[in-house]
mmCIF file of C-alpha atoms in Angstrom:
data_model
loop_
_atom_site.group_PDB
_atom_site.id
_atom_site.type_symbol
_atom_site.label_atom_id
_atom_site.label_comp_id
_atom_site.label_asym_id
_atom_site.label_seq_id
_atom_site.Cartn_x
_atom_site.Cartn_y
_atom_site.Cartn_z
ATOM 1 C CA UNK C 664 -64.318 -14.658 15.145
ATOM 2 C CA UNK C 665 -66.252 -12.757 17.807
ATOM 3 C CA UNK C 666 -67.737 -9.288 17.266
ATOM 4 C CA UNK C 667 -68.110 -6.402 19.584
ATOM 5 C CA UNK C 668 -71.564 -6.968 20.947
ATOM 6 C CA UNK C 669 -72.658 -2.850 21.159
ATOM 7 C CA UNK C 670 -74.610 -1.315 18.823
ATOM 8 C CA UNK C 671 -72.518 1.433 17.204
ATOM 9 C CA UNK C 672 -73.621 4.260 15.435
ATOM 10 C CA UNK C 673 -72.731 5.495 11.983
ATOM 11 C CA UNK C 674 -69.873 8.022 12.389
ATOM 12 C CA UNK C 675 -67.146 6.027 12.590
ATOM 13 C CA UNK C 676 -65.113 5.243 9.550
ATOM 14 C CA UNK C 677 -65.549 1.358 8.427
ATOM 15 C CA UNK C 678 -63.275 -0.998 6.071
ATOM 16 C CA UNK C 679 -63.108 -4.225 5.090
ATOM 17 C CA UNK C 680 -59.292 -5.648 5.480
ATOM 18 C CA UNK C 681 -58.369 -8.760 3.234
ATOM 19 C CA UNK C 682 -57.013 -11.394 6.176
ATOM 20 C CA UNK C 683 -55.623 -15.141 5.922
ATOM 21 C CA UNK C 684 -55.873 -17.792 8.371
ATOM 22 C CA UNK C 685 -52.676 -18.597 9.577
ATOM 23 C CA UNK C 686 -53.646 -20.230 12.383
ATOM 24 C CA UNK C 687 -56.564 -21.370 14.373
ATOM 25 C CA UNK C 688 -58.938 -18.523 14.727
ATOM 26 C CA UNK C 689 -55.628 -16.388 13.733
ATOM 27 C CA UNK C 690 -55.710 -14.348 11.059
ATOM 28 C CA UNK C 691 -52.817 -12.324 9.464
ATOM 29 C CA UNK C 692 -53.569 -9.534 7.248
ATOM 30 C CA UNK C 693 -52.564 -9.965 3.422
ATOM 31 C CA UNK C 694 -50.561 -6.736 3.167
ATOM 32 C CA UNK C 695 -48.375 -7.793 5.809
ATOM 33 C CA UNK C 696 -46.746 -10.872 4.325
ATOM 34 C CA UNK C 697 -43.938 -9.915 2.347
ATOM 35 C CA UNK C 698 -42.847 -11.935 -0.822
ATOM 36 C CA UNK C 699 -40.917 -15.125 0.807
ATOM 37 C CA UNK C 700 -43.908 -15.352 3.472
ATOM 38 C CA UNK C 701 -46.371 -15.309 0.841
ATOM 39 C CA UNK C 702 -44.689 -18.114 -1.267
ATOM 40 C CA UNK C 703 -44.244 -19.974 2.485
ATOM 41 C CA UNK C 704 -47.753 -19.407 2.544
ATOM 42 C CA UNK C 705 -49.133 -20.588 -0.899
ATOM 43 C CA UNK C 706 -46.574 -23.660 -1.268
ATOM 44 C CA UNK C 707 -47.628 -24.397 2.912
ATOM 45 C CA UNK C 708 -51.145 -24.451 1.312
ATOM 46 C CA UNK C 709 -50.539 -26.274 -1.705
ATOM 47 C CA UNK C 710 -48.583 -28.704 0.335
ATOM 48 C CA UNK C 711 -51.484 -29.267 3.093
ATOM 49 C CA UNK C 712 -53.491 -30.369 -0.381
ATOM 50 C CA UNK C 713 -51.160 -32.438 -1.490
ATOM 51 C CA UNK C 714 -51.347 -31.108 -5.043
ATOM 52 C CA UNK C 715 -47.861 -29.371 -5.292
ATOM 53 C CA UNK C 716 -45.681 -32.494 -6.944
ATOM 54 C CA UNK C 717 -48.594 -33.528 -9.241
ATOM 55 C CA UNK C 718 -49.636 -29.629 -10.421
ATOM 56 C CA UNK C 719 -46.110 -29.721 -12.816
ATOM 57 C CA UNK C 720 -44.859 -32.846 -15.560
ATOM 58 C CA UNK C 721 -41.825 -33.863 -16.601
ATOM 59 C CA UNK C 722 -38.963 -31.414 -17.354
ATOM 60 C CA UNK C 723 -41.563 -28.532 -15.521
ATOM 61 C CA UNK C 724 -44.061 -28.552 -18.072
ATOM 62 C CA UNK C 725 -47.021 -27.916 -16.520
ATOM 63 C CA UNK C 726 -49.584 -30.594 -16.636
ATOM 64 C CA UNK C 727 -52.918 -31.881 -14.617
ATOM 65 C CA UNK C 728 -54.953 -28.850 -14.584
ATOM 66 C CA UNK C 729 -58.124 -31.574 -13.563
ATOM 67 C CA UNK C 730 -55.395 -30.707 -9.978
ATOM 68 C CA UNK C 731 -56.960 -27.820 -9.570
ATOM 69 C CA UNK C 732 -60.438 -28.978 -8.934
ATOM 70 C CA UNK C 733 -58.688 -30.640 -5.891
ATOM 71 C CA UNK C 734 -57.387 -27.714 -4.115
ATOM 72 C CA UNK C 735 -58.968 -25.613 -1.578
ATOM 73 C CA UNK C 736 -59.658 -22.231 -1.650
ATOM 74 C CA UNK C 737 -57.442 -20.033 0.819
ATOM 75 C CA UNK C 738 -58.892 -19.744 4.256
ATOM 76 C CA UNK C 739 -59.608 -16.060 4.547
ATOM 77 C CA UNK C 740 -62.097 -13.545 4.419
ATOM 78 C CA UNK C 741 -62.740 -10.172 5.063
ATOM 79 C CA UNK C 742 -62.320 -8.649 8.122
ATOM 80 C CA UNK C 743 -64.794 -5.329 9.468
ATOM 81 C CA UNK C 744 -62.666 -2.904 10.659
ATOM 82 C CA UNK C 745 -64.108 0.267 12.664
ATOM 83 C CA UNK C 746 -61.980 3.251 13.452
ATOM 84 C CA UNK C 747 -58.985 1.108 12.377
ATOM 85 C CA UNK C 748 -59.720 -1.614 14.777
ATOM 86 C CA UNK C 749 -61.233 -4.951 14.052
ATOM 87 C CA UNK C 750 -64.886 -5.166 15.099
ATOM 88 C CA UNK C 751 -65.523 -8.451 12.892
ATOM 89 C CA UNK C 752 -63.502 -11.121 11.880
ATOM 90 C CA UNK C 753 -64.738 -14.065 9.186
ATOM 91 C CA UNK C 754 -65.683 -17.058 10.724
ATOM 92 C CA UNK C 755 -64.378 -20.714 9.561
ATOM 93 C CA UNK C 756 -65.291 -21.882 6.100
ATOM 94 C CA UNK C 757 -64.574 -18.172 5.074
ATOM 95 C CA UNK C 758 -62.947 -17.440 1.551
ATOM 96 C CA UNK C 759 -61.624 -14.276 -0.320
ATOM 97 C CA UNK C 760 -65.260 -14.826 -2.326
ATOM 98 C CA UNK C 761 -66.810 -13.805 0.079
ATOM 99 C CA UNK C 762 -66.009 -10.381 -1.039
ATOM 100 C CA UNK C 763 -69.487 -10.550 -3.691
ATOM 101 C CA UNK C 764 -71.559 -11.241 0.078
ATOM 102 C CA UNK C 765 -70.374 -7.805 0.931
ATOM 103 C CA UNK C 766 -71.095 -6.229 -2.293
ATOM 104 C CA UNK C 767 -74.607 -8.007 -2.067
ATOM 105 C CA UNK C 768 -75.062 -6.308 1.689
ATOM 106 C CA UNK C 769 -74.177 -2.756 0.317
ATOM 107 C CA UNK C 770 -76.981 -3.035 -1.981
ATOM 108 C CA UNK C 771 -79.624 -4.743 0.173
ATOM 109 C CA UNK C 772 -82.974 -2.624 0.626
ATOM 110 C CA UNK C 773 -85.469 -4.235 2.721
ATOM 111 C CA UNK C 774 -85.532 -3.832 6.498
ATOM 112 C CA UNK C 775 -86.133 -7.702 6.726
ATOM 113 C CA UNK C 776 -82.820 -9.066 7.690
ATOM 114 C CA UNK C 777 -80.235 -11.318 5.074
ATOM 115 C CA UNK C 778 -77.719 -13.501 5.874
ATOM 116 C CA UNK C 779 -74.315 -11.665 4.823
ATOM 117 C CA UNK C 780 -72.022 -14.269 4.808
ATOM 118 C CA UNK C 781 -68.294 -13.727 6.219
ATOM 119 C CA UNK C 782 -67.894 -17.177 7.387
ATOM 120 C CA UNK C 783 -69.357 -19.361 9.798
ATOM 121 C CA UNK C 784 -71.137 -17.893 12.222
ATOM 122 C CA UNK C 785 -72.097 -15.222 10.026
ATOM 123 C CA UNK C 786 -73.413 -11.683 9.893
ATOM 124 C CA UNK C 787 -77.268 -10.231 9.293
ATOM 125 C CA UNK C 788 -77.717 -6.951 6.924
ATOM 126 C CA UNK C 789 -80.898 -5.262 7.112
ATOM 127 C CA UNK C 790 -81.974 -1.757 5.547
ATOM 128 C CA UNK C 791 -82.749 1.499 7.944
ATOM 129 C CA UNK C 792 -84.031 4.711 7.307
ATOM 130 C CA UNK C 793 -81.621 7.642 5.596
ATOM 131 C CA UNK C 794 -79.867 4.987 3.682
ATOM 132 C CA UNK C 795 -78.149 2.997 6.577
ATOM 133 C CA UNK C 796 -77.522 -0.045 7.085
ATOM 134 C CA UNK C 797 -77.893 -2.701 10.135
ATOM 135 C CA UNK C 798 -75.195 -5.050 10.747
ATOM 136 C CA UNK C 799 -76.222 -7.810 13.249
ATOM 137 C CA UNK C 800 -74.492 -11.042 14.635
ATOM 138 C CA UNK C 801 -72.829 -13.231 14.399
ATOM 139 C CA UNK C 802 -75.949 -15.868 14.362
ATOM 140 C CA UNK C 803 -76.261 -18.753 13.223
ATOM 141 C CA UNK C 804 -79.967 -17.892 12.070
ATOM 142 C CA UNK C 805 -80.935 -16.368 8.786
ATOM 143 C CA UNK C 806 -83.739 -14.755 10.327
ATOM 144 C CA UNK C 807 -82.181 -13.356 13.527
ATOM 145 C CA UNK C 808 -82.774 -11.739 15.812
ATOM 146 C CA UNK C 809 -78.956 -11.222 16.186
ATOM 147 C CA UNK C 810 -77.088 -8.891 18.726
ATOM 148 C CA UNK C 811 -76.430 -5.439 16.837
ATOM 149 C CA UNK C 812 -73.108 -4.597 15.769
ATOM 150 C CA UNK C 813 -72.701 -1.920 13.786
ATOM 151 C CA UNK C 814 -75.453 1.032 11.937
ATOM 152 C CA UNK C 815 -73.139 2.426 8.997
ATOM 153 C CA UNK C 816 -73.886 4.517 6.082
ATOM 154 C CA UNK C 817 -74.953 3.046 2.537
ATOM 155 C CA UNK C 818 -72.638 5.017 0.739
ATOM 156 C CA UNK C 819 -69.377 4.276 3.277
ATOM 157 C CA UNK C 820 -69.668 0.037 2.916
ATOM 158 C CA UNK C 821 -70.188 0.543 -0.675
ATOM 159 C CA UNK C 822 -66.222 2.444 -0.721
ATOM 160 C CA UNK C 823 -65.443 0.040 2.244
ATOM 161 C CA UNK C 824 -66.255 -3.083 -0.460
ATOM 162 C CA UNK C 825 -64.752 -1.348 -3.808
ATOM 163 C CA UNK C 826 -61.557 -0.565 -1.455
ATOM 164 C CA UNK C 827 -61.299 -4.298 -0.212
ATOM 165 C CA UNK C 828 -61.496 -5.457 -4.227
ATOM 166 C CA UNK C 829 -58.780 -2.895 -5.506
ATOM 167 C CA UNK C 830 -57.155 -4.686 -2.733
ATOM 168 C CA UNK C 831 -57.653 -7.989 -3.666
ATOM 169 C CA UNK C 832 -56.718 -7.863 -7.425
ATOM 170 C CA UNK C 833 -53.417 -6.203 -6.099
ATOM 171 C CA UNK C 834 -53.127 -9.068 -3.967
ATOM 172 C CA UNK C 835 -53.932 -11.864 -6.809
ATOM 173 C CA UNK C 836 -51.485 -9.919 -9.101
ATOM 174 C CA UNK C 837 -48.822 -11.078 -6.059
ATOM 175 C CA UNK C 838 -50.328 -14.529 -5.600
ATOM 176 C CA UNK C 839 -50.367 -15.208 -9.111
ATOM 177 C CA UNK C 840 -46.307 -14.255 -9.593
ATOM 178 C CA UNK C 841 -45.527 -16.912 -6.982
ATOM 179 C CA UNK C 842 -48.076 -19.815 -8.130
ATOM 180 C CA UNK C 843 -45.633 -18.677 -11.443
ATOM 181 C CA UNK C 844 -42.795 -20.292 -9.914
ATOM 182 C CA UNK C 845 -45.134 -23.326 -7.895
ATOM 183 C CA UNK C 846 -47.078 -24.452 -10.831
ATOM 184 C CA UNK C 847 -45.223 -22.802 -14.588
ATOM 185 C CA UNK C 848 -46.918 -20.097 -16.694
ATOM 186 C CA UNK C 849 -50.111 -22.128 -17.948
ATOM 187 C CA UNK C 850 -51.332 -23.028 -14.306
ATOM 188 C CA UNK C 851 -50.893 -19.805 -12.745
ATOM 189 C CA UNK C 852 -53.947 -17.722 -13.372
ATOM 190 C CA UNK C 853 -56.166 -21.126 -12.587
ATOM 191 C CA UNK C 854 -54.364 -21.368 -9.825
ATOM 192 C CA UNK C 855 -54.671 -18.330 -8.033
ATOM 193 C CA UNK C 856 -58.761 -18.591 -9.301
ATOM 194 C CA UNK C 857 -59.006 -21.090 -7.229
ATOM 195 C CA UNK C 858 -57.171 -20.075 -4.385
ATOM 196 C CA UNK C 859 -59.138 -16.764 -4.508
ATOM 197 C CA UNK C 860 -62.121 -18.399 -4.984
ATOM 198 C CA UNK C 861 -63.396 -17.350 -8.103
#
């Protein structure tokens, strides 16, 4: 949840690596569960909801898709990598949405800072000179001033961000084979919507 509070320069090569909570303020990265932890996972989750028995009928038809509207995305977010280490992790109340925050940060112009939101606290973006970018936080004000984190090229969060989404539909492709087997054919793809937060 905490950052490294130095300012860094660009030159350093920056990603964006799709985590989950699996604990408090612990966050496993989604590549590294293999099948049976990822169905521990998702059926852990679904359990914690208490959504699993009522999200199939009788004789595994599935049934109550008003279920879904009860079920929490995942806990999870994006984490900043620099150099192959983590600089940034998402905060609490983080989702894999938050993906479209990042997308929105690669594109913002103005040098006033925006809140880029990877959870609670969150991060500032502002635009510098030679198409760079200013990461700042994490604050808890939308206006900062924030402690600087990271200067990075344009160009290299905008391939960080597309990167992290080829990612994540490679990961929903997995999610949604399991919710397959948790919820029946017609509940899958809703299901892992809403788990992914989309």
């Amino acid at each position: 949840m905490s950052g490294v509070g130095v300012a860094r320069r660009p030159g350093g090569s920056v990603a964006l690596r799709m985590v989950l909570e699996t604990g408090i303020v612990e966050f496993t990265g989604a590549d590294e569960l293999d099948d049976d932890a990822l169905a521990a996972y998702i059926r852990a989750h679904l359990d914690d909801a208490d959504v699993l028995p009522r999200l199939r009928g009788g004789q595994g038809q599935a049934s109550c898709a008003d279920v879904l509207d009860e079920i929490p995305a995942f806990s999870a977010g994006f984490a900043l990598d620099l150099d192959g280490g983590p600089l940034m992790m998402p905060g609490c109340c983080s989702d894999l949405g938050v993906l479209r925050d990042w997308r929105e940060a690669a594109g913002h112009r103005s040098a006033a800072p925006a809140m880029l939101w990877n959870g609670h606290p969150w991060l500032l973006v502002a635009a510098e000179p030679d198409d760079l970018l200013s990461l700042s936080g994490p604050t808890e004000s939308s206006r900062g001033p924030a402690e600087p984190l990271l200067t990075v090229p344009r160009a290299a969060l905008r391939r960080a961000v597309d990167t992290a989404a080829a990612d994540r539909v490679r990961f929903a492709e997995r999610v949604a084979a399991v919710c397959v087997g948790l919820a029946g054919d017609a509940l899958a793809v809703p299901l892992t919507q809403v788990l992914f937060a989309d």
